[in-house]
GROMACS .gro file of C-alpha atoms in nm:
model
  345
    1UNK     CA    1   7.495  12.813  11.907
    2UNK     CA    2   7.791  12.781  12.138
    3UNK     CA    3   8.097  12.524  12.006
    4UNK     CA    4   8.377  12.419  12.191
    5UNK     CA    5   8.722  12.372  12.047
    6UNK     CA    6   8.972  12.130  12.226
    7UNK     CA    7   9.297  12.178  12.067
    8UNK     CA    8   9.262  12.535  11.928
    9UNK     CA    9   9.599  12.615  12.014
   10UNK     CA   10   9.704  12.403  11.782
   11UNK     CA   11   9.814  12.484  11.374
   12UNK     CA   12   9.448  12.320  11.249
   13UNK     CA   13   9.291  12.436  11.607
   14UNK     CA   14   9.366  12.814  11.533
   15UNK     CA   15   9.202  12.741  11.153
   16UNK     CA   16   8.920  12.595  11.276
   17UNK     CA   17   8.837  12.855  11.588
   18UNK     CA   18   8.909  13.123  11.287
   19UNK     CA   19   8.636  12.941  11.085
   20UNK     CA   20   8.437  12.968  11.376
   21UNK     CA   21   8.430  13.332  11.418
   22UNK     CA   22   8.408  13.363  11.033
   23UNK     CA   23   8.067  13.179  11.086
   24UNK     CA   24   7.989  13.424  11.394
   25UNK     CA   25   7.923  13.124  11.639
   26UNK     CA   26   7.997  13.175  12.017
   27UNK     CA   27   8.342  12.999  12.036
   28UNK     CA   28   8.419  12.841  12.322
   29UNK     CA   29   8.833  12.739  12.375
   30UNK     CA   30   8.927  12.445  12.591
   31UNK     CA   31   9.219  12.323  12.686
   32UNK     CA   32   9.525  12.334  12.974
   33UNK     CA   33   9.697  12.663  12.934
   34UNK     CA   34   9.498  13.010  12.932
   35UNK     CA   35   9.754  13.225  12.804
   36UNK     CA   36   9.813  13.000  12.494
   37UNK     CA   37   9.401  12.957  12.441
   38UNK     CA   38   9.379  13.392  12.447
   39UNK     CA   39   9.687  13.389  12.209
   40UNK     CA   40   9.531  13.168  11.984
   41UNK     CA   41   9.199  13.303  12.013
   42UNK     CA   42   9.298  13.651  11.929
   43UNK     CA   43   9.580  13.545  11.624
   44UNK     CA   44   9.239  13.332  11.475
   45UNK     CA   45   8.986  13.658  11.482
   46UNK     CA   46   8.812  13.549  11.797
   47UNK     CA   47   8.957  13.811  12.100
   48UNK     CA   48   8.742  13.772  12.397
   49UNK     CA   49   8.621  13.442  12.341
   50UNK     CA   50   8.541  13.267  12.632
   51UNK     CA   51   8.769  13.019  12.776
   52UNK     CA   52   8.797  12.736  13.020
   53UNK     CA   53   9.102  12.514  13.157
   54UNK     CA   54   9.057  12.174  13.177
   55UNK     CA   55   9.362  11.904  13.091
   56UNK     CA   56   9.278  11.544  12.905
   57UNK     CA   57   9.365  11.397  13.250
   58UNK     CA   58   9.103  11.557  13.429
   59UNK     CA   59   8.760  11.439  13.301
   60UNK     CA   60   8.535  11.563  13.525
   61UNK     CA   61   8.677  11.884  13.490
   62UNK     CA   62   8.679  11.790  13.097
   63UNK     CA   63   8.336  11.725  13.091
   64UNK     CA   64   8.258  12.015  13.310
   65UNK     CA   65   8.405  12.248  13.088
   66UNK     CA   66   8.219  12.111  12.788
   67UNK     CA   67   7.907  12.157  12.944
   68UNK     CA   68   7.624  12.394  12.800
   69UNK     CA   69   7.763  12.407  12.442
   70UNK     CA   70   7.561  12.228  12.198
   71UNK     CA   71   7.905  12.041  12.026
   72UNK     CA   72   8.272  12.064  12.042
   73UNK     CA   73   8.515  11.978  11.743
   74UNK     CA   74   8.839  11.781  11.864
   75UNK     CA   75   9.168  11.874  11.715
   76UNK     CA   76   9.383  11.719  11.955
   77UNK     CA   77   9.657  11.467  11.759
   78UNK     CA   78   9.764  11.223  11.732
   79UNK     CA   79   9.374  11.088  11.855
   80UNK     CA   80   9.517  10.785  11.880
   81UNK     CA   81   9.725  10.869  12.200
   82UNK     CA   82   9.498  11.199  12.265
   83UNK     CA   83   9.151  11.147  12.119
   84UNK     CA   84   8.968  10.969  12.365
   85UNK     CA   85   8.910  11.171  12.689
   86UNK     CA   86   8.739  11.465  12.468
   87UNK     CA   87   8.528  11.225  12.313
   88UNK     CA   88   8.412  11.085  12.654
   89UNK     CA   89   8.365  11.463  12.821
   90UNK     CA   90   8.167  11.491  12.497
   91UNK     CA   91   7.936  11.249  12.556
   92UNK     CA   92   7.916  11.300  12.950
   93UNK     CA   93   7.857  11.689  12.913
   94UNK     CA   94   7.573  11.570  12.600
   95UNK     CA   95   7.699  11.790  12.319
   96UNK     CA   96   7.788  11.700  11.966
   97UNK     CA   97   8.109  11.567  11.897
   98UNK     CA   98   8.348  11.575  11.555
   99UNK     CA   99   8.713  11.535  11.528
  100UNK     CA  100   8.979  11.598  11.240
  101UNK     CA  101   9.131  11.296  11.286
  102UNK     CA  102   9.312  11.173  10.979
  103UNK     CA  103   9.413  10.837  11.184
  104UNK     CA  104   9.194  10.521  11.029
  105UNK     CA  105   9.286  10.345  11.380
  106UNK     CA  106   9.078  10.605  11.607
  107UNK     CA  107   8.824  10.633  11.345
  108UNK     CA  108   8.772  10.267  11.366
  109UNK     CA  109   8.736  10.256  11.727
  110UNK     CA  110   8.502  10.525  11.737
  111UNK     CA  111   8.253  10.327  11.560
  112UNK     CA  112   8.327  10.054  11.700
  113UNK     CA  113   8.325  10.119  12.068
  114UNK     CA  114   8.121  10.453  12.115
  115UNK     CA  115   7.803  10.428  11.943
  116UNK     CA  116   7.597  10.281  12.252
  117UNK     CA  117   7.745  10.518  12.455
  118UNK     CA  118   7.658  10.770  12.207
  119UNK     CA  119   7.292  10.646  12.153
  120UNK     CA  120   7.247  10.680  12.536
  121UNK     CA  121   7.365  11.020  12.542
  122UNK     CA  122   7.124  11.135  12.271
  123UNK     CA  123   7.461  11.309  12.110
  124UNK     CA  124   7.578  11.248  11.721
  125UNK     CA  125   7.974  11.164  11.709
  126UNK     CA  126   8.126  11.206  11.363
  127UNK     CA  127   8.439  11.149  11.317
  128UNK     CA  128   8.719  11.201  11.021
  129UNK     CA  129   8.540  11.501  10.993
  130UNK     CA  130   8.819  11.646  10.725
  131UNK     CA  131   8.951  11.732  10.356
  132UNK     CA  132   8.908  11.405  10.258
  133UNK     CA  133   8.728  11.187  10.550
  134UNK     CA  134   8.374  11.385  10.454
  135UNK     CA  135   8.397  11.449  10.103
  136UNK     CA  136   8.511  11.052  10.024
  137UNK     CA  137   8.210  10.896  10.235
  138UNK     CA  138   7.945  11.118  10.056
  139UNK     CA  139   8.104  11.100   9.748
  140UNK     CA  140   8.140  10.754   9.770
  141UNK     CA  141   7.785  10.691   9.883
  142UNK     CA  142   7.655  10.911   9.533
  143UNK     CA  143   7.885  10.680   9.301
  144UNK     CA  144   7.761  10.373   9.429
  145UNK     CA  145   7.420  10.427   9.405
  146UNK     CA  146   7.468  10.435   8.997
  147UNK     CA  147   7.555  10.050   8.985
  148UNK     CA  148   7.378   9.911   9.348
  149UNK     CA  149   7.433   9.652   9.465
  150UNK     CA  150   7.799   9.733   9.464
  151UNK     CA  151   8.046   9.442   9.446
  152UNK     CA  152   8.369   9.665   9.495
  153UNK     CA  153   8.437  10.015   9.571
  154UNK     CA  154   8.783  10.159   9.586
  155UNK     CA  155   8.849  10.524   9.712
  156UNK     CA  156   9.226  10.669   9.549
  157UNK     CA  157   9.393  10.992   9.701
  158UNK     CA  158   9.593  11.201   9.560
  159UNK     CA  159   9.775  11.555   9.724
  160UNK     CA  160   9.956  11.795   9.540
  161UNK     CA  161  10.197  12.090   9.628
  162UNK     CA  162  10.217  12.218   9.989
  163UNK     CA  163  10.345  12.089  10.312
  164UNK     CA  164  10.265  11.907  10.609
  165UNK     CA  165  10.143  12.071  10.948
  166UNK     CA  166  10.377  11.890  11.202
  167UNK     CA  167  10.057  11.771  11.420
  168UNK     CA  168  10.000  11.587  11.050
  169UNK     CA  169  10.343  11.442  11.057
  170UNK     CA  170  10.286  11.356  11.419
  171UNK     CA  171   9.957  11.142  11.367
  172UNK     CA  172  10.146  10.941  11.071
  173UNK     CA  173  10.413  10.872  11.307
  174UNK     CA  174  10.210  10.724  11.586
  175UNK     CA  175  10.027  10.534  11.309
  176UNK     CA  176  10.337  10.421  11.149
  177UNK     CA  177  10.240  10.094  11.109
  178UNK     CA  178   9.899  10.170  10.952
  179UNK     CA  179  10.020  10.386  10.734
  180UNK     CA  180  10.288  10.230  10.580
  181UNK     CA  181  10.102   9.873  10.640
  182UNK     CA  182   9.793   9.994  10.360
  183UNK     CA  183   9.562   9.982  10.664
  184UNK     CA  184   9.232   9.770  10.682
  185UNK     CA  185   9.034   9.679  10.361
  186UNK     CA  186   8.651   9.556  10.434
  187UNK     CA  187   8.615   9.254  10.242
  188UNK     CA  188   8.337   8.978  10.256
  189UNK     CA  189   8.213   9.165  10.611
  190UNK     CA  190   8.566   9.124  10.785
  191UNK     CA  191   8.833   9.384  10.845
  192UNK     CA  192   9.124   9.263  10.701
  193UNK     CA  193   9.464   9.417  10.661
  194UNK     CA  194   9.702   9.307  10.324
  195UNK     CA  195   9.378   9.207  10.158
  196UNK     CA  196   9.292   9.052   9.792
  197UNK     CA  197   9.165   9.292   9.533
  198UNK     CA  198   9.368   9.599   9.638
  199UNK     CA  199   9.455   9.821   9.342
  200UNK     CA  200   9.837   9.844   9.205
  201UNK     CA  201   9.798  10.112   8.992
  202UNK     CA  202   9.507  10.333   8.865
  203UNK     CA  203   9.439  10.605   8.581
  204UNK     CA  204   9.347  10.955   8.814
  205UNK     CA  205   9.177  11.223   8.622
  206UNK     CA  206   9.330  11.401   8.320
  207UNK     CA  207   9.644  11.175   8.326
  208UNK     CA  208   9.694  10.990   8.010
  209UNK     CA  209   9.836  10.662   8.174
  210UNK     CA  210   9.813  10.506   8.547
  211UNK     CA  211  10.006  10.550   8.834
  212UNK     CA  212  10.134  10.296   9.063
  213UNK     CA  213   9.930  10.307   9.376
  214UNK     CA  214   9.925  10.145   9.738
  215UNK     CA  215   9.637  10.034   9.958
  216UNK     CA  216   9.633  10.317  10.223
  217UNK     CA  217   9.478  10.337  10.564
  218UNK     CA  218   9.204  10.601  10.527
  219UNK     CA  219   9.005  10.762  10.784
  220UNK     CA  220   8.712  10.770  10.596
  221UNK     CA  221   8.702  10.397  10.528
  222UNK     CA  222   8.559  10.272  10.887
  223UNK     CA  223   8.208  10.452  10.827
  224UNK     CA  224   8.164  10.374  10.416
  225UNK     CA  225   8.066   9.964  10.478
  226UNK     CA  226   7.745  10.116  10.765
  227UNK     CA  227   7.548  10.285  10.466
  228UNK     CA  228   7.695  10.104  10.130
  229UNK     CA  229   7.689   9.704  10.148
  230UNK     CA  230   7.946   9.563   9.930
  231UNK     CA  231   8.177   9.271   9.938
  232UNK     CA  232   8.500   9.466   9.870
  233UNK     CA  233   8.552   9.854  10.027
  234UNK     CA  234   8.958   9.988  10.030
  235UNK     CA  235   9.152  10.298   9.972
  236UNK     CA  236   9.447  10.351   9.773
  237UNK     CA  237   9.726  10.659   9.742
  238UNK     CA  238   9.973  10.718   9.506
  239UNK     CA  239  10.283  10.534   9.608
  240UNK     CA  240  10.489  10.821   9.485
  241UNK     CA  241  10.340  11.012   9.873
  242UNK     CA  242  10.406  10.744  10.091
  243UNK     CA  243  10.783  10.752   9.884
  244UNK     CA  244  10.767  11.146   9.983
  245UNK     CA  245  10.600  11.041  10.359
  246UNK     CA  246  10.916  10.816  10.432
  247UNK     CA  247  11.164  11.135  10.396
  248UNK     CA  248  11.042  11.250  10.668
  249UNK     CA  249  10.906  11.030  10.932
  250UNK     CA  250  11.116  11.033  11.189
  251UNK     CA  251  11.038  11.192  11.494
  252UNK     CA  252  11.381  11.445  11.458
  253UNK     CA  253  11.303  11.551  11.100
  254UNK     CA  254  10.892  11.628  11.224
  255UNK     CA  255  11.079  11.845  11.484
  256UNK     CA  256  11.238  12.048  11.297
  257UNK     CA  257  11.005  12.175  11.066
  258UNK     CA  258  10.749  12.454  11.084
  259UNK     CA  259  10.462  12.409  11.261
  260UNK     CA  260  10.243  12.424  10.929
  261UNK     CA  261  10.226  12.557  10.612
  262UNK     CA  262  10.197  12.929  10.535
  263UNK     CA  263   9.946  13.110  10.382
  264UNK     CA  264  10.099  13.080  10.018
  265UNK     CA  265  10.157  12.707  10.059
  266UNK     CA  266   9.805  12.618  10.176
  267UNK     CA  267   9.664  12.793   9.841
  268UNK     CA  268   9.908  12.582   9.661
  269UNK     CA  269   9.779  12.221   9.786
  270UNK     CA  270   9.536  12.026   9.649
  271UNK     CA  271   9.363  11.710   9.656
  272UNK     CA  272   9.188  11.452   9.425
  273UNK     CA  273   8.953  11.207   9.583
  274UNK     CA  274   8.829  10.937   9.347
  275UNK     CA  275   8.527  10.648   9.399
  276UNK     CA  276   8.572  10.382   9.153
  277UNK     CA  277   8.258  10.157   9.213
  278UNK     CA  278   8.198   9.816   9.021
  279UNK     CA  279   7.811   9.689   9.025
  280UNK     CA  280   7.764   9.319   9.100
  281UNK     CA  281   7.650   9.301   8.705
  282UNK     CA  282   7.962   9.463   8.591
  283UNK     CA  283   7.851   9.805   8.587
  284UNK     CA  284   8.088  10.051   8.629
  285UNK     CA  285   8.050  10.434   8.806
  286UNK     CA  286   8.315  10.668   8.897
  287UNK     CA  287   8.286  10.982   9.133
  288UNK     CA  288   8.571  11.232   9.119
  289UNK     CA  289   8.596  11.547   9.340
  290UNK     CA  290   8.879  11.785   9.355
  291UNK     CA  291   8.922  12.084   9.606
  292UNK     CA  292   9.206  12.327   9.715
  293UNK     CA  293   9.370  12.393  10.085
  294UNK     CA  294   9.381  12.071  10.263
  295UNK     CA  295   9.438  12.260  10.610
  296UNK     CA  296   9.157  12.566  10.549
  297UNK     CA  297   8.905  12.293  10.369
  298UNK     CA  298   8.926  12.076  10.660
  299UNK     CA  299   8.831  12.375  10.930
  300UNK     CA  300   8.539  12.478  10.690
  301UNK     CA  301   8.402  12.061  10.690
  302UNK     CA  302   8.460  12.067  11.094
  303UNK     CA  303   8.284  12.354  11.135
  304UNK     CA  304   7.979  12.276  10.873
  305UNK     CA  305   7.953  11.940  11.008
  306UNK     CA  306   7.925  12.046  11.364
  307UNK     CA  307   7.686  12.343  11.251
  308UNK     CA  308   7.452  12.074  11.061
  309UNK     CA  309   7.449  11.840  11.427
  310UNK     CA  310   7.340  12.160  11.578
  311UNK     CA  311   7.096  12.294  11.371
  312UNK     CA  312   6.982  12.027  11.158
  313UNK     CA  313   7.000  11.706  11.387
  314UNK     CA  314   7.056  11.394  11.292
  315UNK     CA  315   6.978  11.051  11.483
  316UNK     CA  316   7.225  10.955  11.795
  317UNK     CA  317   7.504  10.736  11.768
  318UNK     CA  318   7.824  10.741  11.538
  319UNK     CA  319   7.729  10.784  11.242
  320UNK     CA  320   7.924  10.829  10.899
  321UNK     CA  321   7.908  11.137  10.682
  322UNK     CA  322   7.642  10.962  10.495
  323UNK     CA  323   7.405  10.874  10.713
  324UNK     CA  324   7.392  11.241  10.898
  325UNK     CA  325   7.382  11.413  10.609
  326UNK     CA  326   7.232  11.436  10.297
  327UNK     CA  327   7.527  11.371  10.030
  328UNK     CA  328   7.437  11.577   9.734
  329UNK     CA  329   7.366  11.872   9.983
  330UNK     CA  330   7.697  11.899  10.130
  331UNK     CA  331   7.912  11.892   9.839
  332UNK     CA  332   7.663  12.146   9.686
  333UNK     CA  333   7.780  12.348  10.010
  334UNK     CA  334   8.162  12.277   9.925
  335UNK     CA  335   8.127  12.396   9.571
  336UNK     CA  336   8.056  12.760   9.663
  337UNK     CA  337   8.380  12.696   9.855
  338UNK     CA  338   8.633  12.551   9.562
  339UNK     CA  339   8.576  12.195   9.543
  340UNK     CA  340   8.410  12.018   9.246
  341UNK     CA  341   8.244  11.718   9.208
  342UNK     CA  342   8.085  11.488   8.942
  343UNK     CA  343   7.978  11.150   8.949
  344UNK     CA  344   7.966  10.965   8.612
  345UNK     CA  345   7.886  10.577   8.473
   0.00000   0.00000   0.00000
């Protein structure tokens, strides 16, 4: 099984190549500058892996160098300026495709625009394939099916401890306006953005009162609405991290800081994803699922998702987390890996 990596020189790239070689798949680096590829292949565990130059402005040399690997994993931010060309190459050179994106507008036009293309190509694009854009979709999908048919689902975030990988910082910033707009809600089968029924504040798990909370523009949200029907599907965050976001998004301040957390501070994050799900009788269910190291959890989802394309299959198109893998089987994977899950109600 032979993966390509766009991006790998990159803080998440060199994570996910390291994953990669943890896994002991044939790792395959693309991208514009050799020297920086080899660097990054050998400070990830992977010297000698192959390599190939080709820049996002040359796609037949793109798709070219994609060719003969069965999938390639995207980490080139922000996707909304970068995103596309790999995607295409992807689906020219017929290979797998996932991204990390954490940027609700590319996930959005994936689905929307790609999955002919996709279909066509006989490839499976999933993207938002991350910390939180896997693990809310399945998790999501398991809560819901306690009260179906669903009236409302809402999907709350919550981070803790750590720091921000500047490519992170980056994305927000050419997303500003999602971001601090709440981003879309899905509600009576239209996108909408500022939309009725969005949460103000919410009780997370083992707190003894709620928080104050703001509709957020999640990447996982664009895929939930193909696989669970319901009249209302948003995401909220804590409004105490888009307070902390603010301080520093501004293109100077992103500059200035490292280029990711260290080793230390990735141990110390953590994140909280919660599916509150409200049955069109009332019924109530809620899923909760908490895991450590946003940066190193979202190689080890990249890389399992593109393994699973590979191996496993799963029919062509875009699909959501959901519908190309089973649910309960995936977060079974991610508790031998620190996360924890339980669905309730």
């Amino acid at each position: 099984m032979r993966i390509a990596v766009y991006g790998a020189s990159g803080y998440t790239g060199r994570l996910v190549v390291a994953e990669l070689a943890r896994r002991g798949l044939d790792v395959l680096l693309v991208g514009r500058d050799p020297e920086r590829l080899r660097l990054a292949a050998t400070e990830a565990g992977a010297p000698g892996a192959a390599v190939r130059v080709a820049g996002l402005d040359e796609p037949a040399a793109l798709a070219e160098a994609l060719r003969g690997s069965d999938g390639v994993i995207s980490c080139v931010a922000p996707f909304t300026v970068h995103g596309e060309p790999v995607l295409r190459a992807a689906i020219a050179a017929r290979c797998h495709y996932v991204d990390i994106s954490g940027e609700q507008p590319h996930t959005k036009y994936v689905h929307d625009a790609f999955g002919v293309e996709a279909e066509r190509a006989g490839i499976t694009v999933l993207p938002a394939a991350t910390d939180d854009g896997v693990p809310a979709d399945l998790l999501a999908h398991l809560t819901a099916a306690r009260v179906a048919p669903v009236d409302a689902l809402v999907i709350a975030h919550r981070l803790s401890g750590g720091t921000m990988s500047r490519g992170t910082l980056n994305s927000m910033l050419a997303n500003i306006t999602a971001f601090t707009g709440g981003g879309l809600s899905f509600v009576d089968g239209q996108w909408l953005a500022d939309a009725d029924g969005v949460p103000t504040s919410l009780v997370f798990p083992g707190d003894a009162a709620p928080v104050e909370v703001a509709g957020l523009a999640a990447p996982e949200l664009p895929g939930i609405p193909r696989h669970l029907p319901a009249r209302l599907v948003t995401a909220v965050v804590e409004r105490e991290f888009l307070a902390r976001l603010s301080a520093v998004a501004a293109a100077e301040v992103v500059a200035s800081l490292p280029e990711g957390p260290d080793a230390e501070q990735r141990a110390d994050s953590g994140f909280v994803l919660v599916a509150d799900a409200v049955g069109v009788d009332g019924r109530r269910a809620r899923g909760v699922l908490t895991g450590v190291d946003v940066y190193g959890s979202t190689a080890l989802i990249a890389v399992e998702s593109i393994r699973r394309l590979v191996a496993d299959g799963a029919k062509p198109g875009v699909l959501a987390p959901a519908e190309a893998f089973d649910p309960a089987d995936f977060l079974g994977f991610l508790t031998r890996h620190g996360v924890r899950w339980s669905v309730t109600g």
